[in-house]
CSV table of C-alpha atoms and ligand atoms in Angstrom, one decimal:
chain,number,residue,atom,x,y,z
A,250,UNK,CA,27.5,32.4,26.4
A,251,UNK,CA,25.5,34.7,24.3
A,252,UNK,CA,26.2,38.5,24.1
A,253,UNK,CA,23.5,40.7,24.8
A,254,UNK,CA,23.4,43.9,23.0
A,255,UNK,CA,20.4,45.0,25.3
A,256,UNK,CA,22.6,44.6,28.8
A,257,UNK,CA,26.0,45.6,27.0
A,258,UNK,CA,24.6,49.3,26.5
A,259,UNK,CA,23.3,49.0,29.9
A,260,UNK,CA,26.1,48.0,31.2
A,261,UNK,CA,27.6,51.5,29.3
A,262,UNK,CA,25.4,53.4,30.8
A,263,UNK,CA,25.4,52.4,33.9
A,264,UNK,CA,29.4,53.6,34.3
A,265,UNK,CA,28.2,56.8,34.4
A,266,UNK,CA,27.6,58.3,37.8
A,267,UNK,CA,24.2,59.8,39.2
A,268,UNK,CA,25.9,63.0,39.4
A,269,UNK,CA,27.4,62.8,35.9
A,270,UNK,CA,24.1,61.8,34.7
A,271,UNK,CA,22.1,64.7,36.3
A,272,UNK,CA,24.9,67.2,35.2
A,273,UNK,CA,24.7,66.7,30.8
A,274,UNK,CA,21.3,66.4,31.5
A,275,UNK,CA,21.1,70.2,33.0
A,276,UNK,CA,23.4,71.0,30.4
A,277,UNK,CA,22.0,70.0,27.0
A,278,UNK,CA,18.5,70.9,28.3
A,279,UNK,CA,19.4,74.4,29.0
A,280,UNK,CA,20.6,74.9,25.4
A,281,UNK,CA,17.2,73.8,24.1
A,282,UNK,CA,16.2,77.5,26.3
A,283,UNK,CA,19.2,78.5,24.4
A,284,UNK,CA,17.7,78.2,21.3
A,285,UNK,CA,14.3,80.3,22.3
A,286,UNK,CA,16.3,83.0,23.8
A,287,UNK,CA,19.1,83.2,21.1
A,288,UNK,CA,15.9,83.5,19.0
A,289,UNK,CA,14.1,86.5,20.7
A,290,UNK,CA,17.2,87.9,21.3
A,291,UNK,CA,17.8,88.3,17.6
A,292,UNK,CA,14.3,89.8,17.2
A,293,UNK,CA,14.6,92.4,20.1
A,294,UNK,CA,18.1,93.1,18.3
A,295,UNK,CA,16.1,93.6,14.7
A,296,UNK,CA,13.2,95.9,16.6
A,297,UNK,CA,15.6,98.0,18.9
A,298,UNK,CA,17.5,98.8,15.4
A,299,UNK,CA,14.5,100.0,13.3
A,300,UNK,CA,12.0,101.0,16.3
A,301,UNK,CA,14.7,103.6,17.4
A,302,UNK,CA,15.9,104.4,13.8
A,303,UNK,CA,18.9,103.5,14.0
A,304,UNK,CA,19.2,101.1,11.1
A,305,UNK,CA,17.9,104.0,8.6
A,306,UNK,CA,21.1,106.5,10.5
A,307,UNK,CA,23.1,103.4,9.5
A,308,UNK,CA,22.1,103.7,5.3
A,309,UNK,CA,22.4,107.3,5.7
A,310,UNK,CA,25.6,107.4,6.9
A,311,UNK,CA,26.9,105.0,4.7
A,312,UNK,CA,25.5,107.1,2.0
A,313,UNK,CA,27.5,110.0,2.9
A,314,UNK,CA,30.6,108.2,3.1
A,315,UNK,CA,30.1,107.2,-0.5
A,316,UNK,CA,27.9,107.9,-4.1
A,317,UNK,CA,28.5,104.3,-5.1
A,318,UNK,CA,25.8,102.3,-4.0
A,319,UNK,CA,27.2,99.3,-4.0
A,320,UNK,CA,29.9,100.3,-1.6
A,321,UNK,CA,27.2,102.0,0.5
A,322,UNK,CA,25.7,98.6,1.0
A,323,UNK,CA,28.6,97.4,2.1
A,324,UNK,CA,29.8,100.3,4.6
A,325,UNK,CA,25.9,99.7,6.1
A,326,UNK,CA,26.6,95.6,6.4
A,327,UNK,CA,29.6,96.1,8.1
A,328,UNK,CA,28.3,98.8,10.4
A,329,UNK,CA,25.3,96.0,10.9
A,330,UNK,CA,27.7,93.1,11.4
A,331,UNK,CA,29.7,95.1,14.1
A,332,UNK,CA,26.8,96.9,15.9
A,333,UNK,CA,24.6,93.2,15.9
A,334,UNK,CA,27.8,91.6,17.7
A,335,UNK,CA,28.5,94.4,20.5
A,336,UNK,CA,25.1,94.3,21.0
A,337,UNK,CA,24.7,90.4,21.9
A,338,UNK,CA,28.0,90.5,23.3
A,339,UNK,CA,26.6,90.0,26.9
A,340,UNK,CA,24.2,87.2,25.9
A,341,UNK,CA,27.9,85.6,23.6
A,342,UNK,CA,29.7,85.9,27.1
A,343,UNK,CA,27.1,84.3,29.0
A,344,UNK,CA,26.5,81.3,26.9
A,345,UNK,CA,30.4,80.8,25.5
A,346,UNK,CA,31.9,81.9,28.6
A,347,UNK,CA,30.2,81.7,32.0
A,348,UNK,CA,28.0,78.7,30.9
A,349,UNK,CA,30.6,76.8,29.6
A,350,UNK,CA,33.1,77.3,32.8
A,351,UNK,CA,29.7,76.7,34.8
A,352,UNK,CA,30.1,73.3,33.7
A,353,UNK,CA,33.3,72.8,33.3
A,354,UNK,CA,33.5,72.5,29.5
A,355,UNK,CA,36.0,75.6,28.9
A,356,UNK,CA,39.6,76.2,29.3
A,357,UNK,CA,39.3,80.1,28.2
A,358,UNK,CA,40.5,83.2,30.2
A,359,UNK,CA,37.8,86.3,29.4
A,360,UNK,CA,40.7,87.8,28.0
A,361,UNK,CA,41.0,84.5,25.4
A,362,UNK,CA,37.4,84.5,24.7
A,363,UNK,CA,37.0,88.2,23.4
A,364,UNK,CA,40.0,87.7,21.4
A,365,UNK,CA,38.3,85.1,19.8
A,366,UNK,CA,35.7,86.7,19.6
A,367,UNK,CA,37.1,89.6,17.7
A,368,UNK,CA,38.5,87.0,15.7
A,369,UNK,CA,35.0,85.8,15.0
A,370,UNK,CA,33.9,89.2,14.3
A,371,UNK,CA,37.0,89.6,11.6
A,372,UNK,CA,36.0,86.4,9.2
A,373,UNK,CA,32.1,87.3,9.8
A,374,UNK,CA,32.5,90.6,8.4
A,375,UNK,CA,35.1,88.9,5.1
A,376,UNK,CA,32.1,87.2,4.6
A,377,UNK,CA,29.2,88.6,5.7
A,378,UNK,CA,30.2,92.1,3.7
A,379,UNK,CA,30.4,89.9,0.9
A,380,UNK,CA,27.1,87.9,0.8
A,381,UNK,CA,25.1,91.4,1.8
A,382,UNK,CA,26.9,93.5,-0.8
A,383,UNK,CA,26.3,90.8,-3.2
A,384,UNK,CA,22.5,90.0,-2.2
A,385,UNK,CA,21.3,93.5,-2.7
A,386,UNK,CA,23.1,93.8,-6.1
A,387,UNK,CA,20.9,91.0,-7.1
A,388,UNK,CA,17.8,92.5,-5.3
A,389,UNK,CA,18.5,95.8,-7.1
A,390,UNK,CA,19.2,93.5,-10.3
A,391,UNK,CA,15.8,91.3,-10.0
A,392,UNK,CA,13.2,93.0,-7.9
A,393,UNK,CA,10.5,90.1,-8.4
A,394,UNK,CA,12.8,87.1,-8.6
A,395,UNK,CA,15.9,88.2,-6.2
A,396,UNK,CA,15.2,85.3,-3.4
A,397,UNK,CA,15.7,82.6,-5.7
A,398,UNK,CA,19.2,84.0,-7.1
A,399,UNK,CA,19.6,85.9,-3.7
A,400,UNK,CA,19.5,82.4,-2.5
A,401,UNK,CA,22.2,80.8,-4.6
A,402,UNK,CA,24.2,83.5,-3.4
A,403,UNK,CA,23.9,82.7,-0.3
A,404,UNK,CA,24.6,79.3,-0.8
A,405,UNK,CA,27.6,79.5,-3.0
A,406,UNK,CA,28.9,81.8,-0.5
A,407,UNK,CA,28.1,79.2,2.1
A,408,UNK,CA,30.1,76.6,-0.2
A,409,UNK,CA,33.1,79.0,-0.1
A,410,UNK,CA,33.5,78.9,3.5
A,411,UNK,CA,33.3,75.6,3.8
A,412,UNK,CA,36.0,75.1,0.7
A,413,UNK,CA,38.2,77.6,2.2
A,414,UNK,CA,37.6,77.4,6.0
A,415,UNK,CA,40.5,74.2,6.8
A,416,UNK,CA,42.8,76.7,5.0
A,417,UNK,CA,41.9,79.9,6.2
A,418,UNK,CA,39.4,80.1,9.3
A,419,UNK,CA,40.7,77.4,11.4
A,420,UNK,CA,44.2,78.2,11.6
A,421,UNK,CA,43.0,81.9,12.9
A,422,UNK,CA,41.6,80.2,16.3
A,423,UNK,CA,43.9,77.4,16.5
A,424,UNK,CA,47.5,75.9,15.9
A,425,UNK,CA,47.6,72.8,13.6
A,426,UNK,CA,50.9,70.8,13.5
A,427,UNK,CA,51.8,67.1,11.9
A,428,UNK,CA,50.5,64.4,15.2
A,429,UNK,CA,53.8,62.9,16.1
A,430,UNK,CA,54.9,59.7,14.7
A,431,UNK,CA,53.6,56.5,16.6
A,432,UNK,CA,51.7,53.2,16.0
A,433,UNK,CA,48.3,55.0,16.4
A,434,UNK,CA,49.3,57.4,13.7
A,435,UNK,CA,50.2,54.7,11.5
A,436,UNK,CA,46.9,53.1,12.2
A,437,UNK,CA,45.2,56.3,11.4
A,438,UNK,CA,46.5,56.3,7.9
A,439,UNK,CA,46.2,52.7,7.1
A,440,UNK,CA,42.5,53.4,8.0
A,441,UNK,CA,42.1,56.7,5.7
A,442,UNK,CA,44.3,54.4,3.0
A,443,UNK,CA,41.5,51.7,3.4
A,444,UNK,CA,39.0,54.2,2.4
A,445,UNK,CA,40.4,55.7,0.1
A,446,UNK,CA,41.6,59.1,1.5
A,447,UNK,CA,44.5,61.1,0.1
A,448,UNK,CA,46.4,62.0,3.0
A,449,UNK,CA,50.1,61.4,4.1
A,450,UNK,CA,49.8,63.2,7.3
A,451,UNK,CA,47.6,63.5,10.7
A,452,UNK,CA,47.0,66.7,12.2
A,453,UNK,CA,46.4,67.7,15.9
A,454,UNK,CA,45.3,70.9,16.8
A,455,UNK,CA,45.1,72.5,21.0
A,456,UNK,CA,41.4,72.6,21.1
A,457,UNK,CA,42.2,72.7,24.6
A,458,UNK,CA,43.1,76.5,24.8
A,459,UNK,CA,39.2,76.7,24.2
A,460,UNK,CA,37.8,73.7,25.7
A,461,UNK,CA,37.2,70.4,27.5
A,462,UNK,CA,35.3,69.2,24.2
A,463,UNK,CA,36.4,66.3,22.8
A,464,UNK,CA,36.8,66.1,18.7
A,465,UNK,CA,38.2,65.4,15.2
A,466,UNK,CA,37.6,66.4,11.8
A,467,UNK,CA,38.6,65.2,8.1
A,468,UNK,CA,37.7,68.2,5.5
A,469,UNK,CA,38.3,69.0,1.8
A,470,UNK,CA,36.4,68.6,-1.3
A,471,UNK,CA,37.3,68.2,-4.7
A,472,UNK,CA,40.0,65.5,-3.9
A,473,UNK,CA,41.9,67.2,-1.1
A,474,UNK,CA,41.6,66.2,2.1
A,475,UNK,CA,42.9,66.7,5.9
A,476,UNK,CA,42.6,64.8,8.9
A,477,UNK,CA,42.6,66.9,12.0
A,478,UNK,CA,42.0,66.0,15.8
A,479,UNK,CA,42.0,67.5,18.6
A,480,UNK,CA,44.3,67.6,21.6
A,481,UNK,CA,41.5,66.7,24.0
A,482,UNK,CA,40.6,63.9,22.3
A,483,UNK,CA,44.1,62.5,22.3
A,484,UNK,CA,44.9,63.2,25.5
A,485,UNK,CA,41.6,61.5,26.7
A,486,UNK,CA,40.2,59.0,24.6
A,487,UNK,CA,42.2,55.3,24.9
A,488,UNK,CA,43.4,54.4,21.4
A,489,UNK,CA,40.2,52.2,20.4
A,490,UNK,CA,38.6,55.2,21.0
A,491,UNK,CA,40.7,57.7,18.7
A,492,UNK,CA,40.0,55.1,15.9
A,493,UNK,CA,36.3,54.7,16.5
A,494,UNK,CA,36.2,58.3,16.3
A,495,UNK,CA,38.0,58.7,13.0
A,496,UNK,CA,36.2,56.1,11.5
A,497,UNK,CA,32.9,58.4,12.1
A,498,UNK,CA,34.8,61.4,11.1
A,499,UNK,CA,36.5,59.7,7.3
A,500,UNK,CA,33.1,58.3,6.7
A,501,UNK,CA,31.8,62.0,6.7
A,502,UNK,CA,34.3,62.5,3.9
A,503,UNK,CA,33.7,59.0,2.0
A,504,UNK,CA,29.9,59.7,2.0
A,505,UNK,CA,30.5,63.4,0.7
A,506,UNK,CA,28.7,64.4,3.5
A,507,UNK,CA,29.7,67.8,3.3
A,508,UNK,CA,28.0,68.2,-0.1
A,509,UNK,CA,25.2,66.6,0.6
A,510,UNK,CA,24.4,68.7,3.8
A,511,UNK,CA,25.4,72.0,1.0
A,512,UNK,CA,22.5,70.5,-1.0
A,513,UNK,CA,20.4,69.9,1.8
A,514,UNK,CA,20.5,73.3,3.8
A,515,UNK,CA,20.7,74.8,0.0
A,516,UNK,CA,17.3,73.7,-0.7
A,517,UNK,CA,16.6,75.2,3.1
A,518,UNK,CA,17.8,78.2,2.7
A,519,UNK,CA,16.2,78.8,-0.8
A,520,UNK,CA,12.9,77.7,0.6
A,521,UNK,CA,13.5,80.1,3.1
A,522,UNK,CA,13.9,83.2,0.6
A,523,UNK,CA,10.9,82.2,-1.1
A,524,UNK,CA,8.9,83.5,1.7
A,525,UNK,CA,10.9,86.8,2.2
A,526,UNK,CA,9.4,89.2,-0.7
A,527,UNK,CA,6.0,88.6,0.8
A,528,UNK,CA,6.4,89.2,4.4
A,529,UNK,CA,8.8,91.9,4.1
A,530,UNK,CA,6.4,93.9,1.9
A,531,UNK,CA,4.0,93.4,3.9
A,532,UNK,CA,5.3,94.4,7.1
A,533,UNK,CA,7.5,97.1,5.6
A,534,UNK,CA,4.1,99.1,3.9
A,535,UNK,CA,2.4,98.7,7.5
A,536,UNK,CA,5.6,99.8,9.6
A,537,UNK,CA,8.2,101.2,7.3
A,538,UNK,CA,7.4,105.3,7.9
A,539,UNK,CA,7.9,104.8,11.4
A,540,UNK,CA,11.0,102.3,10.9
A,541,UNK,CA,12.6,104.7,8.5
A,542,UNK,CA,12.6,101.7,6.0
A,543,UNK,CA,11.5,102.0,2.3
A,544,UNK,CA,10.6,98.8,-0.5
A,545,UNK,CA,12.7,95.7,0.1
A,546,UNK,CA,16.0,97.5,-2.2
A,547,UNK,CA,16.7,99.7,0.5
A,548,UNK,CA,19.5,98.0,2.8
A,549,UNK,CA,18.6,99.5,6.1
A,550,UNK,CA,15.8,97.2,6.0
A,551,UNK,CA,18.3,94.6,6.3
A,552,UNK,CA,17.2,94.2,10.1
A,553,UNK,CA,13.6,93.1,9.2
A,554,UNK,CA,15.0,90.5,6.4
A,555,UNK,CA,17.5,88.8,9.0
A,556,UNK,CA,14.3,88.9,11.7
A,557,UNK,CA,12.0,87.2,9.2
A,558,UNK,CA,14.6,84.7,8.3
A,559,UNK,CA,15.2,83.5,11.6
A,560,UNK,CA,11.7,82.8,12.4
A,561,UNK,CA,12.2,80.9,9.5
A,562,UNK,CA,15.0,78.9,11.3
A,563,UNK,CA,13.5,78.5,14.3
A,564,UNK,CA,10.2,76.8,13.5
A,565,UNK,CA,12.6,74.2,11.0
A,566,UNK,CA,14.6,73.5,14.4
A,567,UNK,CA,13.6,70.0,14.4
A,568,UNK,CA,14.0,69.3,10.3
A,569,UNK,CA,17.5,71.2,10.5
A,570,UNK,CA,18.3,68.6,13.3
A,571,UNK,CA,16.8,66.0,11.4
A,572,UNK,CA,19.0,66.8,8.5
A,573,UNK,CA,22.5,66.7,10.3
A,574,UNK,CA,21.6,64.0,12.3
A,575,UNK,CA,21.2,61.6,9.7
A,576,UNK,CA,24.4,62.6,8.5
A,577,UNK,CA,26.1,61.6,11.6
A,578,UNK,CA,23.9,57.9,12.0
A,579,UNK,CA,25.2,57.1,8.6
A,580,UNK,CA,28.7,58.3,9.2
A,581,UNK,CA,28.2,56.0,13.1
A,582,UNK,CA,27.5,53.5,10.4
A,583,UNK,CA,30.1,53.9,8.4
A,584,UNK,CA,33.1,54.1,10.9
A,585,UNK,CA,31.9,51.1,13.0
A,586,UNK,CA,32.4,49.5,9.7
A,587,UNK,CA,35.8,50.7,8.7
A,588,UNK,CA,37.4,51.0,12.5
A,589,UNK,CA,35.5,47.8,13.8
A,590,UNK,CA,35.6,49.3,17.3
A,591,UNK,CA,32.2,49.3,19.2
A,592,UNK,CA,33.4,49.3,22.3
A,593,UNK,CA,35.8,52.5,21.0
A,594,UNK,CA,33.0,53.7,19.8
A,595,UNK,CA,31.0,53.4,22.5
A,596,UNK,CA,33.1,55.0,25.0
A,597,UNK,CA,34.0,57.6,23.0
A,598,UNK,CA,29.8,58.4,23.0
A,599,UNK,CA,30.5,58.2,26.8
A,600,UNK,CA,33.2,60.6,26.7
A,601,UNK,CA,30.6,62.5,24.4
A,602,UNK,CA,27.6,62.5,27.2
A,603,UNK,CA,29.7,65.3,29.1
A,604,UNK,CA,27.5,67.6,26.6
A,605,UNK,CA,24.9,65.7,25.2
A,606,UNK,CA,21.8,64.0,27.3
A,607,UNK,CA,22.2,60.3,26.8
A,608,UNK,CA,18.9,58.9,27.0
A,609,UNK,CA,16.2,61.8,25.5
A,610,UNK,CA,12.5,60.6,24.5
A,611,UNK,CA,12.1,59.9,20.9
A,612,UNK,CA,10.6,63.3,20.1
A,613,UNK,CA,12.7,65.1,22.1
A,614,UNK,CA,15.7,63.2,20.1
A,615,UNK,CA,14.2,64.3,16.7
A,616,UNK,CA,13.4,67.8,17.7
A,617,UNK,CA,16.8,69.1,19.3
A,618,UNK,CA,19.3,66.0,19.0
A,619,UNK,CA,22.0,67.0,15.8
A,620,UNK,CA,23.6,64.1,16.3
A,621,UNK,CA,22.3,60.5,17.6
A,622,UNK,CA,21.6,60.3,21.3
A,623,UNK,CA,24.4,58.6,23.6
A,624,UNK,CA,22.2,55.6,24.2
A,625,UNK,CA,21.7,54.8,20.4
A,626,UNK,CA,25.1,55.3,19.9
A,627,UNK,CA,26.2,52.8,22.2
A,628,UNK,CA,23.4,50.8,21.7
A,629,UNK,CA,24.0,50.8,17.5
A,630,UNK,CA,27.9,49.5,18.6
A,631,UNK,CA,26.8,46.9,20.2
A,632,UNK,CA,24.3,45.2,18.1
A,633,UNK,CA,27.2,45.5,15.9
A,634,UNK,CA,29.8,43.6,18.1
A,635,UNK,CA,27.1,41.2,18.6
A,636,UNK,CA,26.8,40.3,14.8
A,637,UNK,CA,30.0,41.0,13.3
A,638,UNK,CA,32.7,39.8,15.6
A,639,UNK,CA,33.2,36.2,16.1
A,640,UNK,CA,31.6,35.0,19.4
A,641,UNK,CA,34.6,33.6,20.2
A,642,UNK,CA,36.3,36.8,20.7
A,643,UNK,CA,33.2,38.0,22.9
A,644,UNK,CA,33.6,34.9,25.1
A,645,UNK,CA,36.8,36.7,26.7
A,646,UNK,CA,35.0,39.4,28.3
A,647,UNK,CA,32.1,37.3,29.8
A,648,UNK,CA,33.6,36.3,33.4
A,649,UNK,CA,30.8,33.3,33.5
A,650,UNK,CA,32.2,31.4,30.7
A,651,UNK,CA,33.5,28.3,31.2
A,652,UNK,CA,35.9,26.8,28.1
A,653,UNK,CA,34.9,24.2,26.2
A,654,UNK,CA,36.2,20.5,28.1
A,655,UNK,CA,36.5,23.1,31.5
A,656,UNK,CA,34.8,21.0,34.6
B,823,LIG,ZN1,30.0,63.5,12.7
């Protein structure tokens, strides 16, 4: 009996209910408002804190606290870092909080989520103090050619975070402790053996104090590595599954995905900067007596930079989702090669269409999709099964077969 790829991911598919169906659907479309909103929201932020003058208050301030100017930049980051987050905190608690329990995706109390949030707040301010304090140096340093090394600053600082953030940010949200012994565990580390990953231990963490969310991670660079997954997902997912998923997850780490996606957004980001010097002069010579805001050294014009950048952003919303996303096909790639689960793999993208549409159009895929649509997924696995496992495995599951010599 031949094994249809086309009616296997059907077949998938068609376990899901109406209901369920209708439900991600509502969900993952909403965030695509999301990303509009979270957009204008940012710029209303930017124009309520230069229209009103408070972003020049800010500077001055800052500039009584200290003479050093250096330290003045960072007393007006932090004071921008702070004031930015109290400020969106309504629109944060809407769209962490009420529209994730709305749908059923999160296990936080309110009192959870704005401790996490303050948390948040905490390692944004470590770094964000940082990167501003650091960017205006250079700006001060290199008035004509400060977005191209104001760039690289913000990249290596973008490195750093991700070098230091399985260390150091992680464990601030969540527990992490050794997965307990058991054939699955062994499994896991045979597979990361297999592919060459230096680890002698699996760790779990309780996602679930957070959320419903299925996931798994393997980090480090530069020759460390950990292999993390969540409580949700081993709770939930059937042991085909786990596997599935981790093969994804190691060939993240095997492909050096994390510094290719460093390089990638790097090149974004300096891109990005490149079109700063221009705009921001000259919107700051039309607007800047009545914003308070001098030439593009002066930090409370920091509002106007972070408002140009994320229009920036949001017009490369589809080529920032192009980026990841081919990440995560060649990583689907990889781990249906290494775990040789597609039907794991496929019900783990099941598990998965809780919060991600599973059958958009094909520009509506490339636009907002950052990883590959539920029904490519699935459908992906199972051109696999049908050429790399030996049809006489497949013959099990197919109720109409009759063995060879059967009457
Ligand atoms: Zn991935």
């Amino acid at each position: 009996m031949h094994f249809d790829p086309d009616v296997a991911t059907r077949a998938y598919l068609a376990t899901l209910s109406v209901a369920a169906h209708i439900r991600s659907d509502a969900y993952f479309e909403g965030g695509y408002w999301l990303i509009l909103w979270d957009f204008l929201l940012g710029l209303a932020m930017a124009w309520v804190l230069l229209g009103t003058g408070l972003s020049r208050r800010m500077r001055l301030w800052a500039e009584r606290v200290t003479r050093w100017t250096w330290l003045q930049t960072a007393v007006y980051a932090a004071q921008y870092l702070v004031i930015s987050t109290v400020m969106l905190l309504p629109w944060a608690a809407y769209e962490e909080y009420f529209r994730e329990h709305q749908y059923g995706m999160s296990n936080q109390t309110l009192p959870l989520w704005l401790s996490d949030t303050a948390k948040g707040l905490a390692v944004t301010l470590v770094f964000g103090v940082v990167a501003i304090t650091v960017i205006y140096a250079v700006i001060r340093r290199a008035p004509r050619t400060w977005w191209l090394w104001g760039s690289l600053v913000a990249v290596a600082i973008l490195a750093l975070l991700i070098a230091v953030a399985p260390t150091y940010v992680e464990p601030v949200f969540n527990k992490f402790y050794p997965l307990p012994e058991s054939p699955l565990k062994a499994q896991i580390l045979s597979l990361a053996r297999a592919n060459g990953i230096p680890v002698s231990q699996v760790y779990e963490f309780d996602a679930s104090r957070q959320t419903t969310k299925m996931s798994a991670h393997v980090s480090g660079m530069f020759g460390t590595a950990q292999i993390s997954l969540n409580d949700n997902l081993m709770n939930r997912a059937a042991p085909e599954e786990v596997r599935a998923v981790l093969g994804h997850e190691m060939g993240h780490y095997v492909l050096n995905h994390d510094t290719k996606l460093l390089l990638s957004f790097g090149l974004v980001i300096v891109i990005g900067f490149a079109w700063l010097p221009w705009a921001y002069e000259r919107l700051a010579r039309r607007y800047g007596g009545r914003w308070g805001i001098g030439d593009v050294r002066d930090v409370a014009g920091l509002p106007l930079l972070v408002a140009l950048f994320s229009c920036y952003m949001f017009v490369l919303t589809p080529v920032n989702n192009t980026i990841t996303r081919t990440v995560e096909t060649e990583a689907d790639a990889f781990g249906l090669n290494a775990a040789r689960q597609p039907d794991g793999f496929a019900q783990a993208a099941l598990h998965l269409s809780e919060y991600r549409k599973m059958e958009p159009g094909k520009w509506e895929e490339i636009i907002f999709f950052d990883h590959p649509s539920g029904w490519n997924r699935i459908h992906r696995a199972m051109v696999w099964k049908a050429e790399n496992i030996d049809t006489a495995d497949i013959v099990q599951y197919d109720a109409d077969h009759h063995p060879p010599g059967a009457p």
